[in-house]
Coordinates of C-alpha atoms (C1' of nucleotides) in Angstrom, one line a residue:
Chain A
M27 CA 0.0 0.1 0.0
P28 CA 2.1 2.8 -1.1
D29 CA 0.6 5.7 0.3
S30 CA 1.2 8.4 3.0
A31 CA 4.1 6.8 4.7
A32 CA 6.2 4.4 2.6
E33 CA 5.9 6.3 -0.9
S34 CA 6.6 4.6 -4.1
R35 CA 9.8 4.7 -5.7
D36 CA 8.5 5.7 -9.0
P37 CA 8.4 9.4 -9.4
R38 CA 5.5 9.3 -11.5
E39 CA 3.5 7.3 -9.0
R40 CA 4.8 9.6 -6.2
I41 CA 4.0 12.9 -8.1
L42 CA 0.2 11.3 -9.0
L43 CA -0.2 10.7 -5.2
A44 CA 1.0 14.3 -4.2
A45 CA -1.1 15.9 -7.0
G46 CA -4.1 13.9 -5.9
R47 CA -3.9 15.0 -2.3
E48 CA -3.2 18.6 -3.4
F49 CA -5.8 18.7 -5.9
A50 CA -8.5 17.1 -3.5
E51 CA -7.7 19.6 -0.5
R52 CA -7.2 22.7 -2.5
G53 CA -9.1 22.5 -5.9
Y54 CA -7.7 22.6 -9.3
E55 CA -6.4 26.1 -9.5
P56 CA -5.4 26.9 -6.0
A57 CA -3.0 23.8 -6.1
T58 CA 0.3 24.7 -7.6
V59 CA 2.5 22.5 -9.4
R60 CA 5.5 23.6 -6.8
D61 CA 3.7 22.5 -3.7
I62 CA 2.7 19.2 -5.6
C63 CA 6.4 18.6 -6.7
T64 CA 7.8 19.5 -3.1
A65 CA 5.3 17.1 -1.5
A66 CA 6.3 14.3 -4.0
G67 CA 10.1 15.1 -3.6
V68 CA 10.6 15.9 -7.1
N69 CA 12.0 18.8 -9.3
V70 CA 9.4 21.3 -10.7
A71 CA 10.2 20.2 -14.1
A72 CA 9.4 16.5 -13.3
V73 CA 5.6 17.2 -13.7
N74 CA 6.1 18.7 -17.4
Y75 CA 8.4 16.1 -18.3
Y76 CA 6.2 13.1 -17.0
F77 CA 2.7 14.6 -17.8
G78 CA 3.1 17.7 -20.4
D79 CA 1.4 20.1 -18.1
K80 CA -0.7 21.1 -15.0
H81 CA -4.1 20.2 -16.6
R82 CA -3.0 16.6 -18.0
L83 CA -1.3 16.0 -14.6
Y84 CA -4.8 16.6 -13.2
I85 CA -6.8 14.2 -15.4
E86 CA -4.4 11.7 -14.5
S87 CA -4.5 12.1 -11.0
V88 CA -8.2 11.7 -10.9
K89 CA -8.0 8.7 -13.2
H90 CA -5.4 7.3 -10.8
A91 CA -7.8 8.0 -7.8
H92 CA -10.6 6.4 -9.4
E93 CA -8.8 3.2 -10.4
A94 CA -7.3 3.0 -6.9
R95 CA -10.8 3.4 -5.3
L96 CA -12.4 0.9 -7.5
R97 CA -9.8 -1.6 -7.0
Q98 CA -9.8 -1.3 -3.1
V99 CA -13.5 -1.5 -2.8
P100 CA -15.1 -4.1 -5.0
Q101 CA -18.7 -4.5 -5.9
P102 CA -20.6 -6.3 -3.1
D103 CA -21.3 -10.0 -4.0
W104 CA -24.4 -11.3 -2.4
A105 CA -25.0 -15.0 -1.8
P106 CA -28.5 -16.2 -3.7
G107 CA -31.4 -15.8 -1.3
T108 CA -30.1 -12.9 0.5
P109 CA -33.1 -10.6 1.3
A110 CA -33.5 -7.5 -0.5
A111 CA -33.9 -5.6 2.5
Q112 CA -30.5 -6.9 3.7
K113 CA -29.0 -5.9 0.3
L114 CA -30.3 -2.2 0.9
R115 CA -28.7 -2.2 4.1
D116 CA -25.3 -3.6 2.8
F117 CA -25.4 -1.1 -0.2
V118 CA -26.1 1.7 1.8
G119 CA -23.6 0.9 4.5
S120 CA -20.8 0.2 2.2
M121 CA -21.5 3.4 0.3
L122 CA -21.5 5.5 3.5
D123 CA -18.0 3.5 4.5
R124 CA -16.5 4.7 1.2
M125 CA -17.7 8.2 1.6
L126 CA -16.9 8.9 5.0
G127 CA -13.8 6.8 4.6
G128 CA -13.5 5.2 8.3
D129 CA -10.4 3.3 7.1
Q130 CA -8.4 4.9 4.7
P131 CA -7.5 8.7 3.7
P132 CA -10.6 10.3 2.3
W133 CA -8.6 12.5 -0.2
Q134 CA -9.5 10.1 -3.1
V135 CA -13.2 10.7 -2.3
R136 CA -12.7 14.0 -2.0
L137 CA -11.2 14.4 -5.3
M138 CA -14.1 12.7 -7.0
M139 CA -16.4 14.6 -4.8
R140 CA -15.3 18.1 -6.6
E141 CA -15.6 16.5 -9.8
L142 CA -19.4 15.7 -9.3
L143 CA -20.1 19.3 -7.9
Q144 CA -18.4 21.0 -10.6
P145 CA -17.6 18.5 -13.5
T146 CA -14.8 19.0 -15.7
E147 CA -13.6 16.6 -18.4
A148 CA -13.1 13.7 -16.3
C149 CA -16.4 13.7 -14.8
R150 CA -17.9 11.8 -17.6
E151 CA -15.9 8.9 -17.5
L152 CA -16.1 9.0 -13.7
V153 CA -20.0 8.6 -13.9
E154 CA -19.7 5.9 -16.6
D155 CA -17.2 3.6 -14.9
Y156 CA -17.9 4.4 -11.3
I157 CA -21.4 5.9 -10.5
R158 CA -23.7 4.5 -13.0
P159 CA -22.7 0.6 -12.3
H160 CA -23.1 1.3 -8.5
F161 CA -26.5 3.2 -9.3
G162 CA -27.7 0.2 -11.1
I163 CA -27.2 -2.2 -8.4
L164 CA -29.0 0.0 -6.0
L165 CA -31.8 0.2 -8.7
G166 CA -31.7 -3.5 -9.0
V167 CA -32.2 -3.8 -5.3
L168 CA -35.1 -1.5 -5.2
N169 CA -36.7 -3.3 -8.0
E170 CA -36.5 -6.5 -5.8
L171 CA -37.6 -4.7 -2.9
T172 CA -40.9 -3.2 -4.6
G173 CA -41.4 -6.4 -6.4
S174 CA -41.0 -4.7 -9.9
A175 CA -44.3 -2.9 -9.5
L176 CA -42.9 0.4 -10.2
P177 CA -42.0 2.3 -13.3
A178 CA -38.2 2.8 -14.0
S179 CA -38.5 6.7 -13.2
E180 CA -39.9 6.0 -9.8
V181 CA -37.3 3.4 -9.1
R182 CA -35.0 6.1 -10.1
R183 CA -36.2 8.7 -7.9
L184 CA -36.2 6.4 -4.9
G185 CA -32.6 5.6 -5.5
L186 CA -31.7 9.4 -6.2
S187 CA -33.6 9.8 -2.4
I188 CA -30.9 7.1 -0.9
I189 CA -28.1 8.6 -2.5
G190 CA -28.9 12.2 -1.6
Q191 CA -29.6 11.3 2.1
C192 CA -26.1 9.8 2.3
F193 CA -24.6 12.5 0.1
L194 CA -25.5 15.4 2.3
Y195 CA -23.1 13.9 5.4
R196 CA -20.2 13.8 3.0
A197 CA -20.5 17.0 1.1
A198 CA -22.1 19.2 3.7
G199 CA -20.6 17.3 6.8
D200 CA -19.2 20.3 8.5
V201 CA -22.8 22.1 8.2
V202 CA -24.4 19.1 9.7
A203 CA -22.0 18.9 12.3
M204 CA -23.1 22.5 13.3
L205 CA -26.6 21.7 13.3
V206 CA -26.2 18.8 15.7
P207 CA -25.7 19.4 19.3
G208 CA -22.0 19.1 20.3
G209 CA -22.6 15.9 22.5
E210 CA -24.4 14.0 20.1
I211 CA -22.1 14.6 17.0
D212 CA -20.0 11.5 17.5
A213 CA -22.8 9.1 17.4
Y214 CA -24.0 11.1 14.2
H215 CA -21.2 10.8 11.8
T216 CA -20.6 7.1 12.2
P217 CA -21.4 5.4 8.7
Q218 CA -23.1 2.6 10.8
A219 CA -25.6 5.1 12.4
I220 CA -26.4 6.8 9.2
A221 CA -26.9 3.6 7.3
D222 CA -29.1 2.3 9.8
H223 CA -31.2 5.6 9.7
V224 CA -31.2 5.7 5.9
T225 CA -32.0 2.2 5.6
R226 CA -35.2 2.2 7.9
F227 CA -36.2 5.9 6.3
T228 CA -35.9 3.9 2.9
L229 CA -37.8 0.8 3.9
A230 CA -40.5 2.5 5.6
A231 CA -41.1 4.7 2.5
I232 CA -41.2 1.8 0.3
G233 CA -43.5 -0.2 2.8
V234 CA -41.2 -2.8 3.9
A235 CA -40.6 -1.9 7.4
E236 CA -42.8 -0.1 10.1
P237 CA -43.4 3.9 9.5
F238 CA -41.4 5.9 12.0
A239 CA -44.7 7.1 13.6
R240 CA -48.4 6.8 12.8
P241 CA -50.1 9.5 14.6
D242 CA -53.5 9.8 13.2
V243 CA -54.6 8.4 10.0
G244 CA -56.8 10.4 7.8
T245 CA -54.1 13.8 7.3
V246 CA -53.2 12.1 4.2
S247 CA -56.1 13.3 2.3
A248 CA -55.3 16.7 2.8
L249 CA -52.4 16.2 0.4
E250 CA -53.7 13.7 -1.7
S251 CA -56.0 16.3 -3.2
P252 CA -54.1 19.5 -2.2
R253 CA -56.7 21.8 -4.3
Chain B
M30 CA -34.6 44.7 -8.7
P31 CA -30.8 45.9 -9.5
D32 CA -29.3 42.7 -10.8
S33 CA -28.2 41.7 -14.4
A34 CA -29.6 44.3 -16.6
A35 CA -30.1 47.6 -14.9
E36 CA -26.8 47.6 -12.4
S37 CA -26.9 50.2 -9.5
R38 CA -25.7 53.4 -9.7
D39 CA -23.3 52.9 -6.6
P40 CA -20.0 51.7 -7.6
R41 CA -19.7 49.5 -4.2
E42 CA -22.8 47.9 -5.1
R43 CA -22.0 47.2 -8.7
I44 CA -18.5 45.6 -7.4
L45 CA -20.4 43.5 -5.0
L46 CA -22.8 42.1 -7.4
A47 CA -19.9 41.4 -10.0
A48 CA -17.8 39.7 -7.3
G49 CA -20.9 37.5 -6.1
R50 CA -21.4 36.1 -9.6
E51 CA -17.5 35.7 -10.3
F52 CA -16.9 34.1 -6.9
A53 CA -19.9 31.7 -7.1
E54 CA -18.9 30.6 -10.8
R55 CA -15.4 30.2 -10.2
G56 CA -14.7 30.1 -6.6
Y57 CA -12.5 32.1 -4.6
E58 CA -9.1 32.0 -5.7
P59 CA -9.6 31.5 -9.3
A60 CA -11.8 34.6 -9.2
T61 CA -9.5 37.6 -10.2
V62 CA -10.4 41.4 -9.1
R63 CA -9.5 42.2 -12.7
D64 CA -12.2 40.4 -14.0
I65 CA -14.7 41.4 -11.4
C66 CA -13.7 45.0 -11.9
T67 CA -14.4 44.8 -15.6
A68 CA -17.7 43.3 -14.9
A69 CA -18.6 46.0 -12.7
G70 CA -17.3 48.7 -14.8
V71 CA -14.9 50.1 -12.6
N72 CA -11.1 50.4 -12.3
V73 CA -9.0 47.8 -10.6
A74 CA -8.3 49.9 -7.5
A75 CA -11.7 50.4 -7.2
V76 CA -11.8 46.9 -5.1
N77 CA -8.9 48.1 -2.9
Y78 CA -10.5 51.5 -2.3
Y79 CA -14.1 50.3 -1.2
F80 CA -13.0 46.9 0.3
G81 CA -9.5 47.0 1.4
D82 CA -8.5 43.6 -0.2
K83 CA -9.7 40.7 -2.2
H84 CA -10.5 38.6 0.7
R85 CA -12.6 41.3 2.7
L86 CA -14.5 41.6 -0.8
Y87 CA -15.4 38.0 -0.6
I88 CA -16.7 38.2 3.0
E89 CA -18.7 41.0 1.9
S90 CA -20.0 39.6 -1.1
V91 CA -21.0 36.4 0.8
K92 CA -23.0 38.3 3.3
H93 CA -24.5 40.7 0.5
A94 CA -25.9 37.6 -1.3
H95 CA -27.0 35.8 2.0
E96 CA -29.1 39.2 2.9
A97 CA -30.4 39.7 -0.5
R98 CA -31.7 36.1 -0.4
L99 CA -33.3 36.4 3.1
R100 CA -35.0 39.5 1.9
Q101 CA -36.7 38.2 -1.2
V102 CA -37.7 34.7 0.3
P103 CA -39.2 35.2 3.5
Q104 CA -40.3 32.7 5.8
P105 CA -43.1 30.9 5.1
D106 CA -46.5 31.8 6.9
W107 CA -49.1 29.4 7.4
A108 CA -52.6 29.8 8.7
P109 CA -53.5 28.2 11.8
G110 CA -54.8 24.9 10.9
T111 CA -53.0 24.2 8.0
P112 CA -52.2 20.4 7.8
A113 CA -48.9 19.4 8.9
A114 CA -48.8 17.5 5.4
Q115 CA -49.6 20.7 3.5
K116 CA -46.7 22.4 5.4
L117 CA -44.2 19.7 4.7
R118 CA -45.1 19.9 1.1
D119 CA -44.9 23.9 1.0
F120 CA -41.6 23.4 2.9
V121 CA -40.0 21.3 0.5
G122 CA -41.6 23.1 -2.5
S123 CA -40.1 26.7 -1.3
M124 CA -36.7 25.2 -0.7
L125 CA -36.1 23.3 -3.9
D126 CA -37.5 26.6 -5.5
R127 CA -34.7 28.7 -3.9
M128 CA -32.1 26.1 -4.4
L129 CA -32.8 25.6 -8.0
G130 CA -34.1 29.0 -8.5
G131 CA -36.8 28.6 -11.3
D132 CA -37.3 32.5 -10.9
Q133 CA -33.9 34.4 -10.0
P134 CA -30.3 33.8 -11.6
P135 CA -29.1 31.2 -9.2
W136 CA -25.6 32.5 -8.5
Q137 CA -26.5 33.6 -4.9
V138 CA -27.4 30.0 -4.2
R139 CA -24.2 29.1 -5.8
L140 CA -22.2 31.4 -3.9
M141 CA -23.7 29.9 -0.4
M142 CA -23.3 26.4 -1.6
R143 CA -19.5 26.8 -2.0
E144 CA -19.6 27.8 1.6
L145 CA -21.4 24.9 2.8
L146 CA -19.3 22.5 0.9
Q147 CA -15.9 24.2 1.8
P148 CA -16.6 26.4 4.8
T149 CA -14.6 29.5 5.3
E150 CA -14.9 32.2 8.0
A151 CA -18.4 33.2 6.4
C152 CA -20.0 29.8 6.9
R153 CA -20.7 30.0 10.6
E154 CA -22.6 33.2 10.2
L155 CA -24.7 31.6 7.4
V156 CA -25.5 28.7 9.3
E157 CA -26.7 30.7 12.2
D158 CA -28.5 33.2 10.4
Y159 CA -30.0 31.3 7.5
I160 CA -29.4 27.6 7.8
R161 CA -30.5 26.8 11.3
P162 CA -33.9 29.0 11.6
H163 CA -35.2 27.1 8.3
F164 CA -34.1 24.0 9.6
G165 CA -35.8 24.8 12.8
I166 CA -39.1 25.2 10.9
L167 CA -38.8 22.0 9.2
L168 CA -38.1 20.2 12.6
G169 CA -41.3 21.9 13.8
V170 CA -43.5 20.5 11.0
L171 CA -41.9 17.0 11.5
N172 CA -42.8 17.0 15.3
E173 CA -46.2 17.9 14.0
L174 CA -46.3 15.1 11.7
T175 CA -45.0 12.4 14.1
G176 CA -47.0 13.7 17.0
S177 CA -44.1 14.5 19.0
A178 CA -43.5 10.8 19.5
L179 CA -40.0 10.8 18.4
P180 CA -36.9 11.9 20.3
A181 CA -35.1 14.9 18.9
S182 CA -32.3 13.1 17.6
E183 CA -34.6 10.9 15.3
V184 CA -36.5 14.2 14.4
R185 CA -33.3 15.6 13.3
R186 CA -32.0 12.9 11.3
L187 CA -35.6 13.1 9.5
G188 CA -35.0 16.7 8.8
L189 CA -31.5 15.7 7.4
S190 CA -33.0 13.0 4.9
I191 CA -35.1 15.5 3.5
I192 CA -32.7 18.3 3.2
G193 CA -30.3 15.5 1.6
Q194 CA -32.7 14.5 -1.0
C195 CA -33.1 18.1 -2.1
F196 CA -29.6 18.9 -1.8
L197 CA -28.6 16.4 -4.4
Y198 CA -30.5 17.9 -7.0
R199 CA -28.8 21.0 -6.3
A200 CA -25.1 20.1 -5.8
A201 CA -25.1 17.1 -7.9
G202 CA -27.4 18.3 -10.5
D203 CA -25.1 17.6 -13.6
V204 CA -24.3 14.1 -12.3
V205 CA -28.1 13.3 -11.7
A206 CA -28.8 14.8 -15.3
M207 CA -26.1 12.0 -16.5
L208 CA -28.0 9.0 -14.7
V209 CA -31.6 10.1 -16.1
P210 CA -32.3 9.2 -19.7
G211 CA -32.2 12.3 -22.0
G212 CA -35.8 12.2 -22.7
E213 CA -36.9 12.3 -19.1
I214 CA -34.7 15.0 -17.8
D215 CA -36.9 18.0 -18.3
A216 CA -39.7 16.5 -16.2
Y217 CA -37.0 15.6 -13.5
H218 CA -35.3 18.7 -12.8
T219 CA -38.4 20.8 -12.1
P220 CA -38.9 21.9 -8.5
Q221 CA -42.3 20.9 -8.5
A222 CA -41.7 17.0 -9.7
I223 CA -39.0 16.5 -7.2
A224 CA -41.0 18.2 -4.4
D225 CA -43.7 15.9 -4.9
H226 CA -41.5 12.9 -4.9
V227 CA -39.7 14.1 -1.7
T228 CA -42.9 14.8 0.2
R229 CA -44.5 11.7 -0.6
F230 CA -41.4 9.5 0.2
T231 CA -40.8 11.3 3.6
L232 CA -44.6 11.0 4.3
A233 CA -44.5 7.4 3.5
A234 CA -41.6 6.9 5.8
I235 CA -43.2 8.6 8.6
G236 CA -46.4 6.6 8.1
V237 CA -48.7 9.3 7.0
A238 CA -49.3 8.7 3.4
E239 CA -49.4 5.3 1.6
P240 CA -46.0 3.6 1.1
F241 CA -44.3 3.3 -2.5
A242 CA -45.3 -0.6 -2.7
R243 CA -45.9 -3.4 -0.4
P244 CA -44.8 -6.5 -1.9
D245 CA -44.9 -9.3 0.9
V246 CA -44.7 -8.4 4.3
G247 CA -42.2 -10.4 6.2
T248 CA -38.9 -9.6 4.7
V249 CA -38.8 -7.0 7.4
S250 CA -37.5 -9.4 10.1
A251 CA -34.7 -10.0 7.9
L252 CA -33.2 -6.7 8.8
E253 CA -34.4 -6.1 12.1
S254 CA -32.1 -9.0 13.2
P255 CA -29.0 -8.4 10.9
R256 CA -26.8 -11.3 12.7
Chain C
dG23 C1' -17.2 80.2 -9.4
dC24 C1' -14.3 78.0 -6.6
dG25 C1' -11.5 75.6 -3.0
dG26 C1' -11.0 70.7 -1.1
dA27 C1' -12.3 66.4 -0.3
dA28 C1' -13.8 62.1 -2.5
dA29 C1' -13.5 59.2 -6.3
dT30 C1' -11.5 57.6 -10.5
dC31 C1' -7.7 56.3 -13.8
dA32 C1' -3.8 54.3 -16.2
dA33 C1' 0.1 52.5 -15.0
dA34 C1' 3.6 50.4 -12.4
dC35 C1' 5.0 47.2 -8.3
dA36 C1' 6.5 42.7 -6.3
dA37 C1' 5.4 38.2 -5.8
dG38 C1' 3.6 33.7 -7.5
dC39 C1' 2.1 31.3 -11.1
dG40 C1' 3.1 27.3 -15.0
dT41 C1' 6.5 26.3 -18.0
dT42 C1' 11.1 26.2 -20.4
dT43 C1' 15.9 25.8 -20.9
dC44 C1' 19.9 23.5 -20.7
dA45 C1' 23.8 21.3 -18.3
dA46 C1' 24.6 17.7 -15.0
dT47 C1' 23.7 13.3 -13.6
dC48 C1' 22.6 8.4 -13.8
dG49 C1' 22.4 3.6 -16.3
dA50 C1' 22.2 0.3 -19.1
dT51 C1' 24.6 -1.5 -23.6
dT52 C1' 28.5 -2.3 -26.3
Chain D
dA3 C1' 35.5 2.0 -20.1
dA4 C1' 33.0 4.5 -23.5
dT5 C1' 28.8 6.1 -25.1
dC6 C1' 24.3 7.6 -25.6
dG7 C1' 19.5 8.2 -24.3
dA8 C1' 16.7 8.8 -19.9
dT9 C1' 16.3 11.3 -16.2
dT10 C1' 17.2 15.2 -12.8
dG11 C1' 18.7 19.8 -11.3
dA12 C1' 18.9 25.0 -10.7
dA13 C1' 17.7 28.8 -12.6
dA14 C1' 15.2 31.8 -15.4
dC15 C1' 11.6 32.5 -18.7
dG16 C1' 7.1 35.4 -19.6
dC17 C1' 2.9 36.0 -17.8
dT18 C1' -0.8 37.0 -14.5
dT19 C1' -2.0 37.8 -9.8
dG20 C1' -3.1 41.1 -5.9
dT21 C1' -2.1 45.7 -4.5
dT22 C1' -0.1 50.6 -4.7
dT23 C1' 0.8 54.7 -6.5
dG24 C1' 0.2 59.4 -7.7
dA25 C1' -2.0 62.3 -11.0
dT26 C1' -6.5 63.6 -12.5
dT27 C1' -11.2 64.4 -12.6
dT28 C1' -15.6 64.5 -10.2
dC29 C1' -18.6 66.4 -7.0
dC30 C1' -20.7 69.7 -3.5
dG31 C1' -20.8 73.4 0.1
dC32 C1' -19.7 78.4 0.4

DNA sequence: GCGGAAATCAAACAAGCGTTTCAATCGATT
DNA sequence: AATCGATTGAAACGCTTGTTTGATTTCCGC
């Protein structure tokens, strides 16, 4: 695992790692090739020697982080007969693990997150190779959960609702922390706690688990016919 | 309404508007004071004359956009007796309207979004004055909906689930568009369509509306005892 | 109409940026 | 050991950045 501590011996690899971290932390334009080269322990000219220019280095570093992430987090592989609800919980849990990165330094995710929030050329490739397949798995689980009784567009919206709930904790995690009383924040930001909530919330909405509360039935009609 | 077309006569105001747009579009460091001054139709020295330096201009422009947004989008004011489900729909709808900005140019929201995603000094103020009160209203509605039967931490999670669902369409709207087949995208990104889905999803999860599907009851227990 | 503060302007400043240069060094091949 | 391409290094390139200067213009109370 040639990361933070024992860097790779290959200069090209060292530059890619340092660039990934720098781009993730500061963004494309604020990150300087001088800082990247200093962090990588190479001369300033090296980035132009190996990559041509800063822009090409950026593209390569995004791809690099993307591939590394794909390698270390393989698609989930469920035994046949696994309940769909369990699959959903697994999916949400592993997605949050990847996003909030309990194990590994989160700069790779942070770098990709920048692409999602403000897409450049590297984004489309990222979506096709990384996002869409994962999203497809989620849609499969949801189809299984709803008994294929919903049109594809509805299932897609369900999927986006799930992604959105998780996404907030990663993208706006600092603000979430400000909205939560200090004492509870530790219990809040764990991938497990969030995954439990999101799964329960979603299953309840689909009708596979008990709803959160059932005060008095009848308020429903007020929304069903708003006008 | 001194925006896009008829600019204000006050140079200070013109600079603030141009700076807001530029910072929103490009971010703090990539945005240049030269471009801002050109867009505002003033000399480069003006920003230092009126604001001291670039950083102070940034702070002021965030505050400015923030206050303008507060002025033009007042808190919702429901008649007593309004059903809680209707309040939720209103809340979600107006939040999405503000986020996706069907009416006004969305650069103000974009500017604030940057603060949420990568907080600087201006962020705390933004949260306290803008986010937390709105979030409080949402929590009130949710308390009403659940009949105050849930602990505060659970209600807060419900609120974050709602925010998250909407947030995704704003923050990662481009990626969402890539995941949706071309023909359906127009129907997808309307604030109304999203609000309808989010509201229905949430009400179903709480148990106030019908769930999306009810295939075969019983799969529940598989999740209730995962080990 | 005039004096003086406020505001604007073109020009220049030092510092930092990405990039290039070219000589010095390395490493394998003959 | 000599050679030659691949790699590294220190220094400088041209350009853009934020900021400052100092002269000029504008505006307003008298």
